Coordinates of C-alpha atoms in Angstrom, one line a residue:
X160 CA 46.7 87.7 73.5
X161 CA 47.7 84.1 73.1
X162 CA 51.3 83.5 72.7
X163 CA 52.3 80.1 71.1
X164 CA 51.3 77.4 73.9
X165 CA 53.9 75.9 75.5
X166 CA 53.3 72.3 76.2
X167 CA 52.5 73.1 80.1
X168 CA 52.1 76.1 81.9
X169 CA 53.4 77.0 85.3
X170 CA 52.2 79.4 87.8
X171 CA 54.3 80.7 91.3
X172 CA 52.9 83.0 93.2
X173 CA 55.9 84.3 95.5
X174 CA 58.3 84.2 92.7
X175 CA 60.4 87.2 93.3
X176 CA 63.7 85.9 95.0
X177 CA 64.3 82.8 97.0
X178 CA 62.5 79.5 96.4
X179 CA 60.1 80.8 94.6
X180 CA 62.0 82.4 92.2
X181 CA 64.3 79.6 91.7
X182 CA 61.1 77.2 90.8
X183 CA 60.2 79.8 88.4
X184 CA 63.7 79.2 86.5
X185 CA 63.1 75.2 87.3
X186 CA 59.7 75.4 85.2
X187 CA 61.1 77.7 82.5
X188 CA 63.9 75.1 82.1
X189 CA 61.7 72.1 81.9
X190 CA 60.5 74.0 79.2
X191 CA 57.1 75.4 80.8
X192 CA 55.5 78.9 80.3
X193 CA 55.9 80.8 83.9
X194 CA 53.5 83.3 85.7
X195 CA 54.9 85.0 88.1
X196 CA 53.4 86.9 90.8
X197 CA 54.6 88.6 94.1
X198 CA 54.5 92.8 95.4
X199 CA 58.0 93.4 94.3
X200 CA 57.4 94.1 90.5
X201 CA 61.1 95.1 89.7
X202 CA 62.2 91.9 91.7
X203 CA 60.0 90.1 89.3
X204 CA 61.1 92.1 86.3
X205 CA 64.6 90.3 87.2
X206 CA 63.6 86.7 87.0
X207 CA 61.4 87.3 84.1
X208 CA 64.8 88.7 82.3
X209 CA 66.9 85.7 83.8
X210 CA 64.5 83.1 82.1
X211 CA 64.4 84.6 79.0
X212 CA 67.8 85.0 78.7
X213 CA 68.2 81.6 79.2
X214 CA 65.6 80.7 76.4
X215 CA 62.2 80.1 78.9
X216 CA 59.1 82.0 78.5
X217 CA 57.6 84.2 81.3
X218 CA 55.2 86.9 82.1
X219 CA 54.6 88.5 85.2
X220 CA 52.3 90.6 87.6
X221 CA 52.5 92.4 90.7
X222 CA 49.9 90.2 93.0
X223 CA 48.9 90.7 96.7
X224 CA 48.1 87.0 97.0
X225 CA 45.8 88.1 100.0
X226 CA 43.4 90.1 97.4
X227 CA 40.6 88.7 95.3
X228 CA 41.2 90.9 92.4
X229 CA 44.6 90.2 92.0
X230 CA 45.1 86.5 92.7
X231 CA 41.9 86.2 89.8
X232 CA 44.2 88.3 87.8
X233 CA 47.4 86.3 87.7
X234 CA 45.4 83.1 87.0
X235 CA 43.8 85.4 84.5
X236 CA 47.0 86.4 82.9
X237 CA 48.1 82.5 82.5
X238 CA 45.2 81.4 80.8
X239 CA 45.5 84.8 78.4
X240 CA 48.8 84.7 78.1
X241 CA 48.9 80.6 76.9
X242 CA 45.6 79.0 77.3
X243 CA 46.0 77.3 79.7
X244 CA 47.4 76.8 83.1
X245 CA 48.9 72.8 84.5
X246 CA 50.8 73.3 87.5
X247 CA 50.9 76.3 90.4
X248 CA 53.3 76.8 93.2
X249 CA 51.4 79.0 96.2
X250 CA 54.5 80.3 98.1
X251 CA 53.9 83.4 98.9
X252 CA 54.6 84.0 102.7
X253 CA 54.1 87.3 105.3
X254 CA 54.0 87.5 109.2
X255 CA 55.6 88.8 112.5
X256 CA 59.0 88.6 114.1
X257 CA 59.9 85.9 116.3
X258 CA 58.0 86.9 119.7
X259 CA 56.3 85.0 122.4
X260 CA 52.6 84.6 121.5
X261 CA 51.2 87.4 123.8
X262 CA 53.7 89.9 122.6
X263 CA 52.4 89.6 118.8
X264 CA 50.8 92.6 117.5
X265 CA 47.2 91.1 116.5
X266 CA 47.1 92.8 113.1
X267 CA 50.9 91.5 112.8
X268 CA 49.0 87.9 113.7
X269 CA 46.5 88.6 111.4
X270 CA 48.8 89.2 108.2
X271 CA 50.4 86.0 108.8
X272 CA 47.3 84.3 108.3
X273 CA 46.2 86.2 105.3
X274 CA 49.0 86.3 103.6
X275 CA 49.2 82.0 104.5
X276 CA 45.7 80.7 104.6
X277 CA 43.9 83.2 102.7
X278 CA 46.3 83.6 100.3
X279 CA 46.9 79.8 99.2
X280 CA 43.1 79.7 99.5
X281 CA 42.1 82.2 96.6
X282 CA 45.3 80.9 95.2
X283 CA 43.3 77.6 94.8
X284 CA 40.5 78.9 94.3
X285 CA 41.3 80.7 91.1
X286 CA 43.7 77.7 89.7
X287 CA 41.9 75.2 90.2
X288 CA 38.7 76.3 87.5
X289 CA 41.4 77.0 84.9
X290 CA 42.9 73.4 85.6
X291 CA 39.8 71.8 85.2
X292 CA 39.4 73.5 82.0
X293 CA 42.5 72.1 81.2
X294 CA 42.0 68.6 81.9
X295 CA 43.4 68.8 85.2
X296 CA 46.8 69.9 86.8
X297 CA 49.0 69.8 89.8
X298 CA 49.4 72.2 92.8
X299 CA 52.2 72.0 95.4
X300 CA 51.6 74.7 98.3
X301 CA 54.5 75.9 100.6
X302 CA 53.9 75.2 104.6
X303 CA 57.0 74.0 106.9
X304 CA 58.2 72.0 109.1
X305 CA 56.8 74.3 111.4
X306 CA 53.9 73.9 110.3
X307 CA 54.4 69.9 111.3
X308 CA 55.7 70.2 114.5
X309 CA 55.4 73.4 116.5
X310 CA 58.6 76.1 117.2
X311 CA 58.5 78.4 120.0
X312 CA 58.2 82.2 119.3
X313 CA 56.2 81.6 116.2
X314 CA 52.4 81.7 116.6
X315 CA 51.7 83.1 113.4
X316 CA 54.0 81.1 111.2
X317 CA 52.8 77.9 113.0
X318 CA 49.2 78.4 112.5
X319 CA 49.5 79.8 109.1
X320 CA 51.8 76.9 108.1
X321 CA 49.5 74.3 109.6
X322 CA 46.4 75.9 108.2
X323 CA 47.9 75.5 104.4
X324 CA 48.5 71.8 105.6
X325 CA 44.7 71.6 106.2
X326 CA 43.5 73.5 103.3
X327 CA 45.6 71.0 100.6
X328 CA 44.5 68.1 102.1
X329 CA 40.9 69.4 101.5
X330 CA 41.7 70.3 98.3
X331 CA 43.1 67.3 97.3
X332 CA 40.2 65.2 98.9
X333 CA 37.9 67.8 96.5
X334 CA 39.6 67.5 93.4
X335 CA 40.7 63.8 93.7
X336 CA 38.6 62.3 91.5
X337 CA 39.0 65.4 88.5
X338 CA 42.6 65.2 87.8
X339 CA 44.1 67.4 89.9
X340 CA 46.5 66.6 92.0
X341 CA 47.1 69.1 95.5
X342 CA 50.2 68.5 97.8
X343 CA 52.2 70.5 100.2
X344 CA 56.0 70.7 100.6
X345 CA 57.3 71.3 104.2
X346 CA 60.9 72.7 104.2
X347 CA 63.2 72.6 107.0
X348 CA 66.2 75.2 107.1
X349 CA 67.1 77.0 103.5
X350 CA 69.6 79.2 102.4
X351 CA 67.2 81.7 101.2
X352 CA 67.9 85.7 101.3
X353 CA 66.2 85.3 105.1
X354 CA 69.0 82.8 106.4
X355 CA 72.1 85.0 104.4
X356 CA 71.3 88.2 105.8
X357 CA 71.6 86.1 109.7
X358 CA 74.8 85.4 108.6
X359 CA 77.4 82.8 109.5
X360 CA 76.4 81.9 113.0
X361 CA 72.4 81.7 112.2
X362 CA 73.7 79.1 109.6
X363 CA 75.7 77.2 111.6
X364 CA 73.0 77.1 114.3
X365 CA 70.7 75.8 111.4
X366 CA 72.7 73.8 110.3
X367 CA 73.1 71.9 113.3
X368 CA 69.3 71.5 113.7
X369 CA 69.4 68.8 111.0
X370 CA 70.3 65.2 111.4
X371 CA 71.9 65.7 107.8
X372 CA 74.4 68.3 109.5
X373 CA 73.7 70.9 106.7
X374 CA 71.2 73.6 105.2
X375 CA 69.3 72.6 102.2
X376 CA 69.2 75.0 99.2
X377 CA 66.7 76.3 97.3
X378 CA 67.0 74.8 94.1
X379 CA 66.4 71.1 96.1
X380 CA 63.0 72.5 97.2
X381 CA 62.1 73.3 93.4
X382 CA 63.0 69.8 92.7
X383 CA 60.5 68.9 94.7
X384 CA 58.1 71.3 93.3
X385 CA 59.0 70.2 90.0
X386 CA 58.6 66.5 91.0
X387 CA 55.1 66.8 92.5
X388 CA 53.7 68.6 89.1
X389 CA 55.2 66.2 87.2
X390 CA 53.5 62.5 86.1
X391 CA 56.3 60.7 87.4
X392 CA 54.5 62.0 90.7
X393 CA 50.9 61.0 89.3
X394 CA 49.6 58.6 92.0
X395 CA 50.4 61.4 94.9
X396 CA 48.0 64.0 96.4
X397 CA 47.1 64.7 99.8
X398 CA 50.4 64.4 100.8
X399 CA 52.8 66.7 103.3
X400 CA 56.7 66.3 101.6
X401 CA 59.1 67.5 103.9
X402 CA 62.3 68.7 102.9
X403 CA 64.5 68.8 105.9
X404 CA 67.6 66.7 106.1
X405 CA 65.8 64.4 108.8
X406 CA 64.4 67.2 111.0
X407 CA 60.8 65.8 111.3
X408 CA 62.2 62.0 111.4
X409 CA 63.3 62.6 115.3
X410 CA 66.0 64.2 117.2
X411 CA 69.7 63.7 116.5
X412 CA 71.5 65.3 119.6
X413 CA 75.2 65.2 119.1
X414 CA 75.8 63.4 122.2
X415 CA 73.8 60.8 123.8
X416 CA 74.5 58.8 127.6
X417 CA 75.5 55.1 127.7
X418 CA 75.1 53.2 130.7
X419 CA 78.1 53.1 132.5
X420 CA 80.0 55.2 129.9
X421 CA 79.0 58.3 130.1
X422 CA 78.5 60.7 126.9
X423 CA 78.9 59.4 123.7
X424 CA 78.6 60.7 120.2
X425 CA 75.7 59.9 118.6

């Protein structure tokens, strides 16, 4: 059934905690519909409670973003739920542990790149027919800095992150010229459930990673998100955003030699 159409609708797939969930609330308070999707259903059940307690309105369904069935289905439920569907947020995200690349399990390796690639692909896939249908829309996909620029120990995460680079770009080429707009945020370090159960010293070692000399939050990645599927963004597609304090800009050490001085701060 139809509710009464909001005047856009957002989807995030990946909207359970974290990021994703806090672009959910971002959308909901810009006054979108939200879909959610993600495997946690009672994590889900939370947000959706959250924005309506605030006044948004959301729906939500358990989605394995890696499945055809289900991804079709949470596109599905947008479009039933309020016509129509304008912006989606792919950031759903899976893989292994930090290990040196021949110590990764394969079918570890190879969950990384479904839950990644194939999942942002049917993600796309399945949006982008109900934006056209719409008159177009806007879709931001999650990758990282790591998907820029390589980091030891993660194989799987740099592939899949780099592939989801790939895969907007080629999107956005597609799509260019029908309204849609496809771009691709690229976070640095974010105090995210991950990065709070490392604790103190993981986030100080983060934190000193970045030129800015701080961890960015999650609400300043949906900002991003929110900016990209907005018209104030309406000249941008194809494009890799990163959100990172400086990270990709060049290195920062703290101390740096001068001729005939010695070491220096920076």
């Amino acid at each position: 059934m139809v509710r009464t159409s909001p005047e856009r609708v957002g989807l995030v797939a990946g909207a359970s905690r974290g990021i994703g969930a806090e672009t959910a609330k971002a959308f909901a308070a810009a006054r979108y519909g939200v879909v959610l999707g993600a495997r946690d259903a009672h994590a889900l059940a939370g947000v959706v409670d959250e924005i309506e307690a605030a006044g948004g309105a959301a729906v939500a369904a358990r989605t394995d973003v890696g499945d055809v069935a289900s991804v079709r289905a949470l596109v599905g439920l947008a479009v039933e739920t309020y016509g129509r569907l304008d912006a989606a947020f792919n950031n759903a995200t899976d893989g292994p542990m930090p290990s040196r690349l021949a110590e990764i399990d394969p079918d570890e390796f190879d969950l990384g790149i479904r839950t990644n690639v194939r999942g942002t692909f049917l993600g796309m896939k399945f949006q982008i027919p109900a934006m056209l249908a719409s008159g177009g829309g806007a879709i931001v996909n999650m990758s990282s800095v790591a998907g820029v620029r390589a980091m030891t120990n993660l194989g799987a995460y740099v592939t899949g992150k780099a592939g989801i680079i790939a895969l907007t770009e080629t999107a956005a080429l597609d799509y260019a010229e029908q309204r849609i707009r496809v771009n691709v945020v690229a976070p640095g370090p974010i105090l995210t459930h991950h990065l709070e159960r490392a604790g103190g010293e993981a986030q100080r070692m983060a934190a000193a990673s970045v030129p800015m000399g701080r961890i960015g939050t999650a609400r300043e990645v949906a900002d991003v998100v929110l900016w990209l599927c907005s018209e104030q963004s309406s000249f941008v597609t194809g494009a890799t955003i990163p959100i990172d304090g400086g990270q990709l800009a060049g290195t920062k050490p703290p101390l740096m030699y001068r001729q005939g001085e010695g070491m220096a701060p920076s």
